[in-house]
């Protein structure tokens, strides 16, 4: 770790998210320390509410390390009335990208519009209510999975003709839901 940097803990089980966030934090004066453990996630309709409840749980735990943040992301497909949204993790685990592509069979053009959304919850201390930061990117569900990079729904989420899995981390961060949410967060804390 470089000296003189402010340390903030990122609580997540997902190493891909850590990689993206660490790249986003380069030159910010912040060192991202990964805390790899599971916390309860309520099944709520809005991801903002999900991260808020989880952050409150974490900060009240004995020995909670602060300041920390967590994040939750969801893919909202317009033609499916926002599905899978807050159920994205379950849907990815069960039907995966192939399942989503099957649900979208026969849909074209505007019907394939989709939104990726990230909510970050940041707690400055164990006694502080979480602050929420949001990032949204509009794209579409690709006709087939493309690309080797990224994770999760990246091969089927297309932004201006390129899937997230076809982008480098730097390119994805520039336009992604997570990149946008994290820049909001940085603006707040710097
Ligand atoms: P969660 O934020 O870990 O709950 O993510 C919900 C689901 O969306 C998981 O299956 C993730 O793999 C997926 N996911 C989250 N962020 C991204 C992303 O940036 N690209 C593609 N899939 C993602």
mmCIF file of C-alpha atoms and ligand atoms in Angstrom:
data_model
loop_
_atom_site.group_PDB
_atom_site.id
_atom_site.type_symbol
_atom_site.label_atom_id
_atom_site.label_comp_id
_atom_site.label_asym_id
_atom_site.label_seq_id
_atom_site.Cartn_x
_atom_site.Cartn_y
_atom_site.Cartn_z
ATOM 1 C CA UNK A 1 0.000 0.000 0.000
ATOM 2 C CA UNK A 2 1.299 3.506 -0.806
ATOM 3 C CA UNK A 3 1.752 5.733 2.239
ATOM 4 C CA UNK A 4 -0.238 8.937 2.634
ATOM 5 C CA UNK A 5 -3.328 7.421 1.051
ATOM 6 C CA UNK A 6 -6.683 7.426 2.779
ATOM 7 C CA UNK A 7 -7.928 3.859 3.265
ATOM 8 C CA UNK A 8 -11.517 2.904 2.520
ATOM 9 C CA UNK A 9 -12.795 -0.664 2.871
ATOM 10 C CA UNK A 10 -14.792 -2.250 0.068
ATOM 11 C CA UNK A 11 -16.895 -5.143 1.380
ATOM 12 C CA UNK A 12 -17.650 -7.599 -1.414
ATOM 13 C CA UNK A 13 -17.244 -11.233 -2.439
ATOM 14 C CA UNK A 14 -16.716 -10.222 -6.064
ATOM 15 C CA UNK A 15 -13.053 -9.784 -7.142
ATOM 16 C CA UNK A 16 -14.111 -8.363 -10.547
ATOM 17 C CA UNK A 17 -15.764 -5.424 -8.809
ATOM 18 C CA UNK A 18 -12.614 -4.847 -6.745
ATOM 19 C CA UNK A 19 -10.490 -4.746 -9.904
ATOM 20 C CA UNK A 20 -12.792 -2.186 -11.521
ATOM 21 C CA UNK A 21 -13.058 -0.023 -8.408
ATOM 22 C CA UNK A 22 -9.280 -0.080 -7.816
ATOM 23 C CA UNK A 23 -8.704 1.183 -11.367
ATOM 24 C CA UNK A 24 -11.291 3.897 -10.801
ATOM 25 C CA UNK A 25 -9.559 4.929 -7.568
ATOM 26 C CA UNK A 26 -6.113 5.348 -9.168
ATOM 27 C CA UNK A 27 -4.911 8.931 -8.609
ATOM 28 C CA UNK A 28 -7.799 9.645 -6.225
ATOM 29 C CA UNK A 29 -5.642 9.552 -3.075
ATOM 30 C CA UNK A 30 -7.687 6.617 -1.816
ATOM 31 C CA UNK A 31 -6.464 3.103 -1.170
ATOM 32 C CA UNK A 32 -9.195 0.485 -1.598
ATOM 33 C CA UNK A 33 -8.851 -2.345 0.912
ATOM 34 C CA UNK A 34 -10.847 -5.428 0.005
ATOM 35 C CA UNK A 35 -12.874 -7.078 2.804
ATOM 36 C CA UNK A 36 -14.012 -10.381 1.372
ATOM 37 C CA UNK A 37 -16.996 -11.513 3.370
ATOM 38 C CA UNK A 38 -20.684 -12.167 2.913
ATOM 39 C CA UNK A 39 -23.389 -9.972 4.425
ATOM 40 C CA UNK A 40 -27.168 -10.357 4.305
ATOM 41 C CA UNK A 41 -28.945 -8.860 1.293
ATOM 42 C CA UNK A 42 -32.671 -8.258 1.639
ATOM 43 C CA UNK A 43 -34.801 -8.956 -1.428
ATOM 44 C CA UNK A 44 -36.252 -5.469 -1.957
ATOM 45 C CA UNK A 45 -37.588 -3.813 -5.109
ATOM 46 C CA UNK A 46 -35.010 -0.995 -5.224
ATOM 47 C CA UNK A 47 -31.273 -1.653 -5.138
ATOM 48 C CA UNK A 48 -30.820 1.623 -3.199
ATOM 49 C CA UNK A 49 -32.883 0.112 -0.388
ATOM 50 C CA UNK A 50 -30.962 -3.171 -0.587
ATOM 51 C CA UNK A 51 -27.551 -1.504 -0.099
ATOM 52 C CA UNK A 52 -28.869 0.797 2.603
ATOM 53 C CA UNK A 53 -30.177 -2.143 4.659
ATOM 54 C CA UNK A 54 -26.967 -4.144 4.142
ATOM 55 C CA UNK A 55 -24.724 -1.191 5.053
ATOM 56 C CA UNK A 56 -26.718 -0.638 8.248
ATOM 57 C CA UNK A 57 -26.267 -4.295 9.108
ATOM 58 C CA UNK A 58 -22.485 -4.157 8.509
ATOM 59 C CA UNK A 59 -21.842 -0.928 10.442
ATOM 60 C CA UNK A 60 -23.672 -2.288 13.504
ATOM 61 C CA UNK A 61 -21.605 -5.476 13.589
ATOM 62 C CA UNK A 62 -19.095 -5.769 16.397
ATOM 63 C CA UNK A 63 -15.661 -4.653 15.169
ATOM 64 C CA UNK A 64 -16.953 -3.259 11.859
ATOM 65 C CA UNK A 65 -14.132 -1.640 9.899
ATOM 66 C CA UNK A 66 -14.825 1.903 8.742
ATOM 67 C CA UNK A 67 -15.021 3.852 6.571
ATOM 68 C CA UNK A 68 -16.442 1.243 4.234
ATOM 69 C CA UNK A 69 -18.697 0.962 1.224
ATOM 70 C CA UNK A 70 -20.636 -1.780 -0.492
ATOM 71 C CA UNK A 71 -22.346 -1.827 -3.862
ATOM 72 C CA UNK A 72 -25.201 -3.626 -5.540
ATOM 73 C CA UNK A 73 -25.910 -3.680 -9.249
ATOM 74 C CA UNK A 74 -28.884 -4.744 -11.311
ATOM 75 C CA UNK A 75 -29.778 -5.214 -14.964
ATOM 76 C CA UNK A 76 -33.211 -3.823 -15.877
ATOM 77 C CA UNK A 77 -34.600 -4.972 -19.242
ATOM 78 C CA UNK A 78 -37.344 -2.690 -20.509
ATOM 79 C CA UNK A 79 -39.279 -5.283 -22.546
ATOM 80 C CA UNK A 80 -39.358 -7.519 -19.458
ATOM 81 C CA UNK A 81 -40.753 -4.741 -17.235
ATOM 82 C CA UNK A 82 -37.428 -4.235 -15.482
ATOM 83 C CA UNK A 83 -36.641 -7.922 -14.926
ATOM 84 C CA UNK A 84 -34.252 -9.185 -13.511
ATOM 85 C CA UNK A 85 -33.547 -5.883 -11.640
ATOM 86 C CA UNK A 86 -32.935 -6.572 -7.953
ATOM 87 C CA UNK A 87 -33.027 -10.322 -8.676
ATOM 88 C CA UNK A 88 -30.088 -10.109 -11.081
ATOM 89 C CA UNK A 89 -27.716 -12.256 -9.018
ATOM 90 C CA UNK A 90 -30.257 -15.067 -8.680
ATOM 91 C CA UNK A 91 -31.190 -14.902 -12.353
ATOM 92 C CA UNK A 92 -27.555 -14.937 -13.428
ATOM 93 C CA UNK A 93 -26.901 -17.975 -11.213
ATOM 94 C CA UNK A 94 -29.943 -19.836 -12.494
ATOM 95 C CA UNK A 95 -30.691 -19.079 -16.162
ATOM 96 C CA UNK A 96 -27.556 -17.033 -16.963
ATOM 97 C CA UNK A 97 -26.878 -15.089 -20.135
ATOM 98 C CA UNK A 98 -28.255 -17.838 -22.376
ATOM 99 C CA UNK A 99 -31.517 -17.752 -20.428
ATOM 100 C CA UNK A 100 -31.813 -13.981 -20.828
ATOM 101 C CA UNK A 101 -31.113 -14.276 -24.561
ATOM 102 C CA UNK A 102 -33.893 -16.885 -24.835
ATOM 103 C CA UNK A 103 -36.346 -14.600 -23.035
ATOM 104 C CA UNK A 104 -35.461 -11.891 -25.572
ATOM 105 C CA UNK A 105 -35.966 -14.113 -28.637
ATOM 106 C CA UNK A 106 -37.975 -12.302 -31.313
ATOM 107 C CA UNK A 107 -37.341 -8.857 -29.801
ATOM 108 C CA UNK A 108 -35.500 -6.306 -31.897
ATOM 109 C CA UNK A 109 -34.475 -2.639 -31.988
ATOM 110 C CA UNK A 110 -35.886 -0.538 -29.155
ATOM 111 C CA UNK A 111 -37.403 -3.643 -27.579
ATOM 112 C CA UNK A 112 -33.901 -4.724 -26.542
ATOM 113 C CA UNK A 113 -33.247 -1.607 -24.463
ATOM 114 C CA UNK A 114 -31.762 -2.260 -21.011
ATOM 115 C CA UNK A 115 -30.414 -0.252 -18.098
ATOM 116 C CA UNK A 116 -27.585 -1.243 -15.784
ATOM 117 C CA UNK A 117 -27.706 0.410 -12.404
ATOM 118 C CA UNK A 118 -25.303 0.523 -9.434
ATOM 119 C CA UNK A 119 -26.019 1.759 -5.940
ATOM 120 C CA UNK A 120 -23.079 2.389 -3.598
ATOM 121 C CA UNK A 121 -23.672 2.738 0.148
ATOM 122 C CA UNK A 122 -20.879 4.468 2.074
ATOM 123 C CA UNK A 123 -20.545 4.585 5.859
ATOM 124 C CA UNK A 124 -17.994 7.009 7.252
ATOM 125 C CA UNK A 125 -18.205 5.454 10.727
ATOM 126 C CA UNK A 126 -20.207 2.886 12.658
ATOM 127 C CA UNK A 127 -22.509 5.634 13.925
ATOM 128 C CA UNK A 128 -23.070 7.286 10.529
ATOM 129 C CA UNK A 129 -26.111 6.553 8.365
ATOM 130 C CA UNK A 130 -25.093 5.287 4.923
ATOM 131 C CA UNK A 131 -24.862 7.756 2.027
ATOM 132 C CA UNK A 132 -26.097 6.402 -1.297
ATOM 133 C CA UNK A 133 -24.570 7.106 -4.728
ATOM 134 C CA UNK A 134 -26.125 5.937 -7.982
ATOM 135 C CA UNK A 135 -24.811 5.267 -11.458
ATOM 136 C CA UNK A 136 -26.851 4.314 -14.501
ATOM 137 C CA UNK A 137 -25.974 3.351 -18.060
ATOM 138 C CA UNK A 138 -28.423 2.828 -20.898
ATOM 139 C CA UNK A 139 -27.696 0.107 -23.426
ATOM 140 C CA UNK A 140 -29.281 -2.904 -25.068
ATOM 141 C CA UNK A 141 -29.274 -6.679 -24.849
ATOM 142 C CA UNK A 142 -27.010 -7.968 -27.612
ATOM 143 C CA UNK A 143 -28.348 -10.481 -30.132
ATOM 144 C CA UNK A 144 -25.779 -13.013 -28.891
ATOM 145 C CA UNK A 145 -23.060 -13.126 -26.227
ATOM 146 C CA UNK A 146 -19.798 -11.469 -27.347
ATOM 147 C CA UNK A 147 -16.412 -10.794 -25.745
ATOM 148 C CA UNK A 148 -14.097 -12.429 -23.258
ATOM 149 C CA UNK A 149 -13.588 -9.681 -20.673
ATOM 150 C CA UNK A 150 -15.533 -8.552 -17.632
ATOM 151 C CA UNK A 151 -17.991 -10.755 -15.762
ATOM 152 C CA UNK A 152 -21.682 -11.496 -15.267
ATOM 153 C CA UNK A 153 -23.931 -9.970 -17.914
ATOM 154 C CA UNK A 154 -21.050 -8.148 -19.643
ATOM 155 C CA UNK A 155 -21.117 -10.385 -22.781
ATOM 156 C CA UNK A 156 -24.784 -9.531 -23.448
ATOM 157 C CA UNK A 157 -24.882 -5.859 -22.392
ATOM 158 C CA UNK A 158 -24.131 -3.688 -25.397
ATOM 159 C CA UNK A 159 -23.215 -0.014 -25.161
ATOM 160 C CA UNK A 160 -23.090 1.846 -28.503
ATOM 161 C CA UNK A 161 -22.451 -1.360 -30.449
ATOM 162 C CA UNK A 162 -19.816 -2.872 -28.146
ATOM 163 C CA UNK A 163 -20.533 -5.288 -25.320
ATOM 164 C CA UNK A 164 -18.945 -4.603 -21.938
ATOM 165 C CA UNK A 165 -17.095 -7.929 -22.327
ATOM 166 C CA UNK A 166 -15.463 -6.569 -25.513
ATOM 167 C CA UNK A 167 -14.097 -3.548 -23.629
ATOM 168 C CA UNK A 168 -10.982 -3.195 -21.475
ATOM 169 C CA UNK A 169 -11.633 -2.422 -17.809
ATOM 170 C CA UNK A 170 -10.672 1.187 -18.500
ATOM 171 C CA UNK A 171 -13.157 1.493 -21.383
ATOM 172 C CA UNK A 172 -15.942 -0.130 -19.371
ATOM 173 C CA UNK A 173 -15.231 2.072 -16.334
ATOM 174 C CA UNK A 174 -15.503 5.209 -18.462
ATOM 175 C CA UNK A 175 -19.166 4.542 -19.285
ATOM 176 C CA UNK A 176 -20.421 1.877 -16.893
ATOM 177 C CA UNK A 177 -23.013 2.095 -14.125
ATOM 178 C CA UNK A 178 -20.264 1.273 -11.584
ATOM 179 C CA UNK A 179 -17.870 3.881 -13.005
ATOM 180 C CA UNK A 180 -20.550 6.556 -12.847
ATOM 181 C CA UNK A 181 -21.618 5.662 -9.289
ATOM 182 C CA UNK A 182 -18.017 5.564 -8.081
ATOM 183 C CA UNK A 183 -17.187 8.960 -9.607
ATOM 184 C CA UNK A 184 -20.225 10.413 -7.781
ATOM 185 C CA UNK A 185 -18.885 8.879 -4.595
ATOM 186 C CA UNK A 186 -15.380 10.308 -5.197
ATOM 187 C CA UNK A 187 -16.830 13.768 -5.810
ATOM 188 C CA UNK A 188 -18.540 13.543 -2.452
ATOM 189 C CA UNK A 189 -15.553 12.421 -0.398
ATOM 190 C CA UNK A 190 -12.833 14.517 -2.018
HETATM 191 P P1 LIG B 1 -24.599 -7.952 -7.494
HETATM 192 O O1 LIG B 1 -24.360 -6.488 -7.493
HETATM 193 O O2 LIG B 1 -23.332 -8.687 -7.154
HETATM 194 O O3 LIG B 1 -25.777 -8.366 -6.674
HETATM 195 O O4 LIG B 1 -24.855 -8.317 -9.001
HETATM 196 C C1 LIG B 1 -26.049 -8.866 -9.499
HETATM 197 C C2 LIG B 1 -25.739 -9.664 -10.719
HETATM 198 O O5 LIG B 1 -25.381 -8.770 -11.756
HETATM 199 C C3 LIG B 1 -24.589 -10.648 -10.549
HETATM 200 O O6 LIG B 1 -24.916 -11.829 -11.234
HETATM 201 C C4 LIG B 1 -23.430 -9.969 -11.202
HETATM 202 O O7 LIG B 1 -22.556 -10.904 -11.807
HETATM 203 C C5 LIG B 1 -24.100 -9.096 -12.232
HETATM 204 N N1 LIG B 1 -23.348 -7.863 -12.398
HETATM 205 C C6 LIG B 1 -23.096 -6.915 -11.468
HETATM 206 N N2 LIG B 1 -22.350 -5.937 -11.983
HETATM 207 C C7 LIG B 1 -22.129 -6.273 -13.259
HETATM 208 C C8 LIG B 1 -21.397 -5.661 -14.306
HETATM 209 O O8 LIG B 1 -20.758 -4.609 -14.172
HETATM 210 N N3 LIG B 1 -21.419 -6.295 -15.492
HETATM 211 C C9 LIG B 1 -22.082 -7.469 -15.697
HETATM 212 N N4 LIG B 1 -22.754 -8.087 -14.758
HETATM 213 C C10 LIG B 1 -22.770 -7.503 -13.535
#
